[in-house]
Short mmCIF file of C-alpha atoms in Angstrom, two decimals:
data_model
loop_
_atom_site.label_atom_id
_atom_site.label_comp_id
_atom_site.label_asym_id
_atom_site.label_seq_id
_atom_site.Cartn_x
_atom_site.Cartn_y
_atom_site.Cartn_z
CA MET A 254 16.64 7.14 -34.83
CA ALA A 255 15.52 8.78 -38.02
CA SER A 256 12.02 8.73 -39.41
CA LEU A 257 11.10 5.68 -41.41
CA GLY A 258 10.15 7.80 -44.42
CA SER A 259 8.14 6.54 -47.33
CA GLU A 260 7.49 2.90 -48.02
CA ALA A 261 9.75 2.89 -51.06
CA GLU A 262 12.60 4.38 -49.09
CA ARG A 263 12.44 1.76 -46.33
CA GLU A 264 12.06 -1.29 -48.54
CA PRO A 265 14.88 -3.68 -47.51
CA LEU A 266 17.56 -4.30 -50.10
CA LEU A 267 17.21 -8.03 -49.64
CA GLY A 268 13.51 -7.97 -50.55
CA PRO A 269 10.42 -7.72 -48.37
CA GLY A 270 10.18 -11.43 -47.68
CA SER A 271 13.77 -12.54 -47.72
CA PRO A 272 15.47 -13.80 -44.57
CA GLY A 273 17.69 -11.16 -43.10
CA SER A 274 15.84 -8.14 -44.47
CA ARG A 275 14.78 -7.09 -40.98
CA PHE A 276 18.33 -7.59 -39.77
CA PHE A 277 19.48 -5.18 -42.47
CA TYR A 278 16.89 -2.72 -41.22
CA CYS A 279 17.76 -2.97 -37.56
CA ASP A 280 21.52 -2.98 -38.15
CA ASN A 281 21.20 0.50 -39.64
CA VAL A 282 20.51 1.73 -36.13
CA ASN A 283 23.93 0.49 -35.02
CA LEU A 284 25.71 2.43 -37.76
CA ALA A 285 25.32 5.57 -35.66
CA ILE A 286 27.68 4.24 -33.01
CA PRO A 287 30.79 6.42 -33.06
CA SER A 288 34.21 5.07 -33.92
CA LYS A 289 36.22 3.60 -31.09
CA GLY A 290 39.60 4.44 -32.58
CA ASN A 291 40.58 6.73 -29.73
CA VAL A 292 39.35 4.45 -26.95
CA ALA A 293 42.58 2.43 -27.03
CA VAL A 294 44.61 5.62 -26.50
CA VAL A 295 42.39 6.71 -23.62
CA ARG A 296 42.69 3.34 -21.89
CA SER A 297 46.43 3.29 -22.44
CA TYR A 298 46.75 6.74 -20.89
CA ILE A 299 44.64 5.75 -17.88
CA ALA A 300 46.69 2.59 -17.39
CA GLY A 301 49.90 4.63 -17.24
CA ALA A 302 48.49 7.42 -15.10
CA THR A 303 46.93 5.33 -12.32
CA SER A 304 48.13 2.93 -9.68
CA LEU A 305 46.65 -0.54 -9.31
CA GLN A 306 44.33 0.69 -6.55
CA GLU A 307 43.08 3.60 -8.66
CA ARG A 308 42.75 1.86 -12.00
CA THR A 309 39.45 0.04 -11.62
CA SER A 310 37.72 3.20 -10.45
CA ALA A 311 39.23 5.24 -13.29
CA MET A 312 38.28 2.66 -15.91
CA ALA A 313 34.74 2.50 -14.51
CA ASN A 314 34.47 6.30 -14.71
CA THR A 315 35.54 6.19 -18.35
CA SER A 316 32.98 3.51 -19.15
CA THR A 317 30.31 5.53 -17.33
CA CYS A 318 31.03 8.59 -19.46
CA GLN A 319 30.95 6.44 -22.59
CA ALA A 320 27.58 4.96 -21.58
CA LEU A 321 26.23 8.46 -20.88
CA GLY A 322 27.34 9.49 -24.35
CA PHE A 323 25.41 6.58 -25.90
CA ILE A 324 22.33 7.63 -23.91
CA LEU A 325 22.53 11.39 -24.49
CA GLY A 326 23.42 11.14 -28.18
CA PRO A 327 19.99 9.86 -29.28
CA VAL A 328 18.35 12.29 -26.84
CA PHE A 329 20.07 15.27 -28.47
CA GLN A 330 19.21 13.94 -31.91
CA THR A 331 15.56 13.71 -30.91
CA CYS A 332 15.66 17.28 -29.59
CA PHE A 333 17.19 18.50 -32.85
CA ALA A 334 14.17 17.11 -34.67
CA LEU A 335 12.20 20.01 -33.17
CA ILE A 336 14.22 22.42 -35.35
CA GLY A 337 12.56 20.95 -38.43
CA GLU A 338 13.80 20.44 -41.96
CA LYS A 339 13.87 24.14 -42.81
CA GLY A 340 15.52 25.40 -39.61
CA VAL A 341 17.42 28.66 -39.76
CA THR A 342 20.03 29.95 -42.20
CA TRP A 343 23.12 32.02 -41.38
CA ASP A 344 23.32 34.05 -44.57
CA THR A 345 26.80 35.44 -43.91
CA ILE A 346 28.48 32.05 -44.33
CA LYS A 347 25.60 30.32 -46.13
CA LEU A 348 25.16 27.85 -43.26
CA GLN A 349 21.81 26.19 -42.78
CA ILE A 350 21.05 24.74 -39.35
CA ASN A 351 18.24 22.19 -39.39
CA MET A 352 17.41 18.77 -37.99
CA TYR A 353 19.95 17.13 -40.32
CA THR A 354 22.92 19.49 -39.94
CA ALA A 355 22.58 20.23 -36.20
CA PRO A 356 23.87 16.82 -34.99
CA VAL A 357 26.90 17.08 -37.27
CA LEU A 358 27.67 20.61 -36.14
CA LEU A 359 27.37 19.54 -32.49
CA GLY A 360 29.77 16.66 -33.13
CA ALA A 361 32.27 19.03 -34.77
CA PHE A 362 31.96 21.48 -31.87
CA LEU A 363 32.58 18.74 -29.30
CA GLY A 364 35.59 17.61 -31.31
CA ILE A 365 37.04 21.12 -31.10
CA VAL A 366 36.38 21.15 -27.35
CA ASN A 367 38.27 17.87 -27.02
CA ILE A 368 41.23 19.27 -28.97
CA ILE A 369 41.36 22.31 -26.68
CA LEU A 370 41.21 20.12 -23.58
CA ILE A 371 44.03 17.92 -24.87
CA LEU A 372 46.27 20.85 -25.78
CA PHE A 373 45.80 23.00 -22.68
CA ILE A 374 44.66 20.74 -19.85
CA LEU A 375 45.78 17.15 -20.47
CA ARG A 376 49.37 16.62 -19.36
CA GLU A 377 51.73 13.68 -19.57
CA HIS A 378 51.46 11.91 -16.24
CA ARG A 379 52.81 8.51 -15.37
CA VAL A 380 52.98 6.51 -12.18
CA ASP A 381 54.05 2.96 -11.46
CA ASP A 382 51.73 0.30 -10.08
CA SER A 383 52.40 1.53 -6.55
CA GLY A 384 51.49 5.11 -7.43
CA ARG A 385 55.03 6.57 -7.44
CA GLN A 386 55.69 9.30 -9.98
CA CYS A 387 57.59 8.22 -13.11
CA LYS A 388 58.93 9.94 -16.18
CA SER A 389 56.78 10.65 -19.24
CA VAL A 390 55.18 7.66 -20.91
CA ASN A 391 57.38 8.29 -23.95
CA PHE A 392 60.56 8.46 -21.87
CA GLN A 393 62.58 5.39 -20.96
CA GLU A 394 65.19 5.64 -18.31
CA GLU A 395 68.08 3.17 -18.28
CA ASN A 396 68.69 0.85 -15.33
CA THR A 397 65.20 1.39 -13.94
CA ASP A 398 63.20 -1.74 -13.28
CA GLU A 399 59.86 0.06 -13.25
CA VAL A 400 60.32 1.33 -16.80
CA HIS A 401 62.75 -0.99 -18.59
CA ILE A 402 60.78 -4.24 -18.80
CA PRO A 403 61.75 -7.14 -21.06
CA GLU A 404 59.03 -8.05 -23.56
CA GLY A 405 59.09 -11.71 -22.55
CA SER A 406 58.26 -10.93 -18.96
CA ILE A 407 54.62 -10.16 -19.82
CA ASP A 408 52.38 -13.20 -19.37
CA GLN A 409 51.31 -13.71 -22.97
CA VAL A 410 48.86 -16.48 -22.03
CA ALA A 411 47.01 -14.05 -19.78
CA VAL A 412 47.14 -11.39 -22.50
CA VAL A 413 45.64 -13.69 -25.15
CA THR A 414 43.03 -15.01 -22.73
CA THR A 415 41.91 -11.51 -21.78
CA ASN A 416 41.60 -10.59 -25.45
CA ILE A 417 39.38 -13.64 -25.94
CA LEU A 418 37.29 -12.71 -22.90
CA PHE A 419 36.85 -9.16 -24.19
CA PHE A 420 35.94 -10.48 -27.64
CA VAL A 421 33.25 -12.79 -26.23
CA VAL A 422 31.80 -10.06 -24.00
CA LEU A 423 31.36 -7.62 -26.90
CA PHE A 424 30.33 -10.44 -29.25
CA ILE A 425 27.44 -11.37 -26.95
CA PHE A 426 26.18 -7.83 -26.49
CA ALA A 427 26.51 -7.06 -30.21
CA LEU A 428 24.33 -10.03 -31.10
CA PHE A 429 21.86 -9.09 -28.36
CA GLU A 430 21.52 -5.60 -29.87
CA THR A 431 21.07 -7.12 -33.31
CA ILE A 432 18.46 -9.71 -32.34
CA LEU A 433 16.38 -7.19 -30.39
CA THR A 434 14.30 -5.83 -33.27
CA PRO A 435 13.58 -9.05 -35.25
CA LEU A 436 12.90 -11.02 -32.07
CA THR A 437 10.30 -8.59 -30.77
CA MET A 438 8.69 -8.27 -34.20
CA ASP A 439 8.42 -12.04 -34.52
CA MET A 440 7.32 -12.86 -30.99
CA TYR A 441 4.98 -9.96 -30.22
CA ALA A 442 3.76 -9.02 -33.73
CA TRP A 443 5.15 -5.49 -33.42
CA THR A 444 5.34 -3.32 -36.49
CA GLN A 445 8.64 -1.78 -37.54
CA GLU A 446 7.60 1.53 -36.03
CA GLN A 447 6.65 -0.12 -32.73
CA ALA A 448 9.85 -2.17 -32.65
CA VAL A 449 12.06 0.89 -33.21
CA LEU A 450 10.23 2.84 -30.51
CA TYR A 451 9.95 0.13 -27.85
CA ASP A 452 13.39 -1.35 -28.45
CA GLY A 453 14.88 2.14 -28.36
CA VAL A 454 13.31 2.65 -24.96
CA ILE A 455 14.66 -0.72 -23.81
CA LEU A 456 18.20 0.10 -24.99
CA ALA A 457 18.03 3.51 -23.32
CA ALA A 458 16.94 1.83 -20.08
CA LEU A 459 19.84 -0.62 -20.41
CA GLY A 460 22.18 2.36 -20.84
CA VAL A 461 20.93 3.86 -17.57
CA GLU A 462 21.30 0.46 -15.93
CA ALA A 463 24.88 0.24 -17.24
CA VAL A 464 25.74 3.56 -15.60
CA VAL A 465 24.43 2.25 -12.27
CA VAL A 466 26.39 -1.00 -12.69
CA PHE A 467 29.60 0.89 -13.48
CA MET A 468 29.19 2.90 -10.28
CA GLY A 469 28.48 -0.28 -8.35
CA VAL A 470 31.54 -1.99 -9.79
CA LYS A 471 33.72 0.82 -8.47
CA LEU A 472 32.55 0.11 -4.93
CA LEU A 473 32.42 -3.66 -5.30
CA SER A 474 35.97 -3.92 -6.66
CA LYS A 475 37.31 -2.53 -3.38
CA LYS A 476 36.01 -5.58 -1.53
CA ILE A 477 35.97 -8.32 -4.20
CA ASP A 478 38.65 -9.48 -6.62
CA GLU A 479 38.19 -8.17 -10.17
CA ARG A 480 38.43 -11.74 -11.49
CA ALA A 481 35.49 -12.79 -9.33
CA ILE A 482 33.43 -9.85 -10.61
CA LEU A 483 34.24 -10.78 -14.21
CA LEU A 484 33.35 -14.41 -13.57
CA GLY A 485 30.12 -13.40 -11.85
CA GLY A 486 29.20 -11.13 -14.77
CA LEU A 487 29.62 -14.02 -17.21
CA VAL A 488 27.39 -16.20 -15.05
CA VAL A 489 24.70 -13.48 -14.99
CA VAL A 490 24.90 -13.18 -18.80
CA TRP A 491 24.54 -16.95 -19.14
CA VAL A 492 21.44 -16.93 -16.92
CA GLY A 493 19.98 -14.12 -19.03
CA PHE A 494 20.33 -16.02 -22.30
CA PHE A 495 19.15 -19.26 -20.68
CA ILE A 496 15.93 -17.50 -19.66
CA LEU A 497 15.49 -16.44 -23.30
CA LEU A 498 15.13 -20.07 -24.41
CA PRO A 499 11.54 -20.67 -25.60
CA TRP A 500 9.41 -23.03 -23.53
CA GLY A 501 5.74 -23.99 -23.28
CA ASN A 502 3.03 -24.71 -25.85
CA GLN A 503 2.03 -21.20 -26.93
CA PHE A 504 3.26 -20.25 -30.39
CA PRO A 505 3.87 -16.85 -31.98
CA LYS A 506 1.45 -15.30 -34.43
CA VAL A 507 2.26 -16.28 -38.00
CA GLN A 508 2.68 -13.26 -40.26
CA TRP A 509 0.23 -14.18 -43.04
CA GLU A 510 -3.43 -13.83 -42.12
CA ASP A 511 -4.63 -16.36 -44.69
CA LEU A 512 -2.57 -19.14 -43.12
CA HIS A 513 -4.57 -21.25 -40.67
CA ASN A 514 -3.41 -24.08 -38.47
CA SER A 515 -5.93 -26.40 -40.11
CA SER A 516 -4.17 -26.05 -43.45
CA ILE A 517 -0.74 -26.99 -42.22
CA PRO A 518 -1.10 -30.81 -42.05
CA ASN A 519 -2.56 -31.01 -45.58
CA THR A 520 0.08 -28.86 -47.29
CA THR A 521 3.83 -29.05 -47.39
CA LEU A 522 5.86 -26.09 -46.24
CA GLY A 523 7.24 -25.58 -49.74
CA GLU A 524 3.74 -25.39 -51.23
CA ILE A 525 2.67 -22.87 -48.58
CA ILE A 526 5.63 -20.61 -49.34
CA ILE A 527 5.06 -20.83 -53.13
CA ASP A 528 1.36 -20.03 -52.79
CA LEU A 529 2.01 -17.08 -50.52
CA TRP A 530 4.77 -15.76 -52.77
CA ASN A 531 2.55 -15.93 -55.87
CA SER A 532 -0.49 -14.47 -54.12
CA PRO A 533 -1.20 -10.74 -54.61
CA ARG A 534 0.48 -8.55 -52.04
CA GLU A 535 -1.53 -6.31 -49.76
CA ASP A 536 -1.17 -2.57 -49.65
CA HIS A 537 2.32 -1.71 -48.37
CA SER A 538 0.80 0.80 -45.97
CA GLU A 539 -0.48 -2.14 -43.89
CA GLN A 540 2.50 -4.40 -43.43
CA PRO A 541 1.86 -7.89 -42.05
CA THR A 542 3.03 -8.48 -38.51
CA GLY A 543 4.13 -11.59 -36.69
CA CYS A 544 6.60 -14.36 -37.38
CA PRO A 545 7.32 -14.71 -41.14
CA ILE A 546 6.29 -18.01 -42.68
CA GLU A 547 9.63 -18.07 -44.53
CA GLN A 548 11.16 -18.93 -41.14
CA ALA A 549 9.98 -22.52 -40.83
CA TRP A 550 10.69 -22.63 -37.10
CA CYS A 551 7.82 -20.20 -36.51
CA LEU A 552 5.44 -23.16 -36.88
CA TYR A 553 6.89 -25.24 -34.05
CA THR A 554 8.93 -22.93 -31.77
CA PRO A 555 7.12 -21.66 -28.63
CA VAL A 556 6.83 -17.95 -28.09
CA ILE A 557 9.27 -16.12 -25.79
CA HIS A 558 7.00 -14.33 -23.34
CA LEU A 559 7.50 -10.63 -22.76
CA ALA A 560 8.34 -11.25 -19.09
CA GLN A 561 11.09 -13.66 -20.19
CA PHE A 562 12.48 -11.14 -22.62
CA LEU A 563 12.50 -8.22 -20.17
CA THR A 564 14.05 -10.34 -17.39
CA ALA A 565 16.78 -11.51 -19.75
CA ALA A 566 17.41 -7.93 -20.89
CA VAL A 567 17.85 -6.78 -17.29
CA LEU A 568 20.30 -9.61 -16.55
CA VAL A 569 22.32 -8.96 -19.71
CA GLY A 570 22.28 -5.26 -18.79
CA ILE A 571 23.87 -6.17 -15.45
CA GLY A 572 26.38 -8.74 -16.65
CA TYR A 573 27.70 -6.97 -19.74
CA PRO A 574 28.88 -3.71 -18.09
CA ALA A 575 30.57 -5.62 -15.27
CA CYS A 576 32.36 -7.95 -17.71
CA ASN A 577 33.27 -5.09 -20.03
CA VAL A 578 35.02 -2.85 -17.49
CA MET A 579 36.61 -5.76 -15.61
CA SER A 580 38.07 -7.37 -18.74
CA TYR A 581 40.06 -4.35 -19.92
CA THR A 582 40.93 -3.35 -16.34
CA LEU A 583 42.47 -6.78 -15.75
CA TYR A 584 44.14 -6.51 -19.16
CA SER A 585 45.88 -3.26 -18.24
CA LYS A 586 47.06 -4.74 -14.94
CA VAL A 587 48.41 -7.87 -16.61
CA LEU A 588 50.48 -5.73 -19.00
CA GLY A 589 52.15 -3.84 -16.17
CA PRO A 590 53.86 -0.44 -16.25
CA LYS A 591 55.16 -0.81 -19.80
CA PRO A 592 53.50 1.62 -22.33
CA GLN A 593 50.35 -0.17 -23.44
CA GLY A 594 49.35 1.61 -26.64
CA MET A 595 50.00 -1.33 -28.98
CA TYR A 596 48.39 -3.88 -26.67
CA MET A 597 45.33 -1.68 -26.14
CA GLY A 598 45.08 -1.41 -29.90
CA TRP A 599 44.88 -5.19 -30.12
CA LEU A 600 42.18 -5.20 -27.46
CA SER A 601 40.14 -2.62 -29.37
CA ALA A 602 40.66 -4.65 -32.56
CA SER A 603 39.25 -7.76 -30.89
CA GLY A 604 36.26 -5.74 -29.71
CA SER A 605 35.69 -4.38 -33.22
CA ALA A 606 35.87 -7.91 -34.65
CA ALA A 607 33.25 -8.98 -32.12
CA ARG A 608 30.89 -6.21 -33.22
CA ILE A 609 31.28 -7.38 -36.82
CA LEU A 610 30.95 -11.14 -36.27
CA GLY A 611 28.23 -11.00 -33.60
CA PRO A 612 25.46 -9.65 -35.87
CA VAL A 613 26.51 -11.95 -38.73
CA PHE A 614 26.40 -15.01 -36.47
CA ILE A 615 23.06 -14.28 -34.82
CA SER A 616 21.29 -13.17 -38.01
CA HIS A 617 22.05 -16.42 -39.83
CA VAL A 618 21.45 -18.78 -36.92
CA TYR A 619 18.25 -17.03 -35.84
CA THR A 620 16.81 -16.80 -39.35
CA TYR A 621 17.42 -20.42 -40.33
CA LEU A 622 17.36 -22.29 -37.01
CA GLY A 623 15.33 -20.08 -34.68
CA PRO A 624 15.78 -18.64 -31.18
CA ARG A 625 16.14 -22.00 -29.46
CA TRP A 626 19.27 -22.87 -31.41
CA ALA A 627 20.57 -19.31 -31.40
CA PHE A 628 20.37 -18.79 -27.64
CA SER A 629 21.51 -22.35 -26.90
CA LEU A 630 24.68 -21.70 -28.90
CA VAL A 631 25.20 -18.41 -27.05
CA CYS A 632 24.84 -20.23 -23.72
CA GLY A 633 27.40 -22.77 -24.93
CA ILE A 634 29.83 -20.00 -25.91
CA VAL A 635 29.48 -18.42 -22.46
CA VAL A 636 30.08 -21.79 -20.77
CA LEU A 637 33.27 -22.30 -22.80
CA THR A 638 34.38 -18.78 -21.88
CA ILE A 639 33.78 -19.43 -18.19
CA SER A 640 35.76 -22.68 -18.49
CA LEU A 641 38.63 -20.84 -20.20
CA MET A 642 38.69 -18.21 -17.48
CA GLY A 643 38.66 -20.90 -14.80
CA ALA A 644 41.66 -22.59 -16.44
CA VAL A 645 43.77 -19.42 -16.37
CA TYR A 646 42.19 -17.80 -13.31
CA ARG A 647 45.43 -17.77 -11.30
CA ARG A 648 47.35 -16.14 -14.15
CA LEU A 649 45.01 -13.15 -14.47
CA ILE A 650 46.91 -11.07 -11.93
CA ALA A 651 48.68 -7.75 -12.07
CA PHE A 652 52.22 -7.67 -13.46
CA SER A 653 53.67 -6.22 -10.26
CA VAL A 654 51.96 -8.88 -8.17
CA ARG A 655 53.30 -11.66 -10.36
CA CYS A 656 56.81 -10.21 -10.16
CA GLY A 657 56.57 -9.86 -6.38
CA ARG A 658 56.85 -6.07 -6.34
CA ILE A 659 53.40 -5.63 -4.81
CA GLN A 660 51.58 -8.08 -2.57
CA GLU A 661 48.15 -9.10 -3.80
#
């Protein structure tokens, strides 16, 4: 996370008091997330190179490495800050290495390492669902049931359902990431600097928790059906967001210091906003903290206590990794031994759509209706998702099991 810089540089484009300005600020943090364009290819390769018994463990390992990358990336960037803005210069090729160029150079170096690994170590390897060696993934042999599979034999209902499940899982976590900064600033009167620091620590802790959950899923999937793990993860996520619902009679601090509770009954909300807007602004070096008066719900919505928030974060940090790895593991098993590149592309597309729509949804609902409505709607979405999964639970089985080639 880069330095906030000068006040002029960090002034939100939507204006200092406009709804959504803090969402614009916090969403900039998410722009550093690398592209997932190659994830579909990786998952497709794993699906073709593993048997049904090996696949969950292999998918969990991949997700673990991805989570480690999300954790170590910001750590390396923080370490590069020690180089400073001047850094060192390689005069021979006119290359300057400083805190801004070092992360890019590391990314380019790792990309070259990946290319070398693909060219000299990665080999075409394909097995069927039972683990028997097959031809290359790009090779189709005639009169072979394991390879030549009619398109209509894939359970399209299960495919569409799994795409929806994956969309909802990423949708929920994307909106949780987005709401993190504005929620903590509103409820606990944190400054932008405090919110970036504390929320960064929370997200890093959730990343470590995700690694532990991925390792636990590997062991748990050997004893429990993947569908049950996915269903349990959704229930845990629902409990997490239910805990986030505001209760009690304690209210958050209102952002403007000259607003007192005694003045509220005698003045309409519109008059308060007009007076505050026309009043002289304080020095930008001391930004007001608390829940903005522009969000009318700040006056009547109870505060979400820090214990509530941290408990919900832990539960979401447990449920999301389990749902994530189980959804695309089940998806690969439903598709069967047929090459899965196109289908995995659709799955990645649904995940990308979720990461776009999640922040848009939560920013508007939270800004205009408040956390009670926002988290209630999220709980409703999770309930509908659980109901959908329950309706098609028996169809979310491996292709070979459905065709009777392998006993469940």
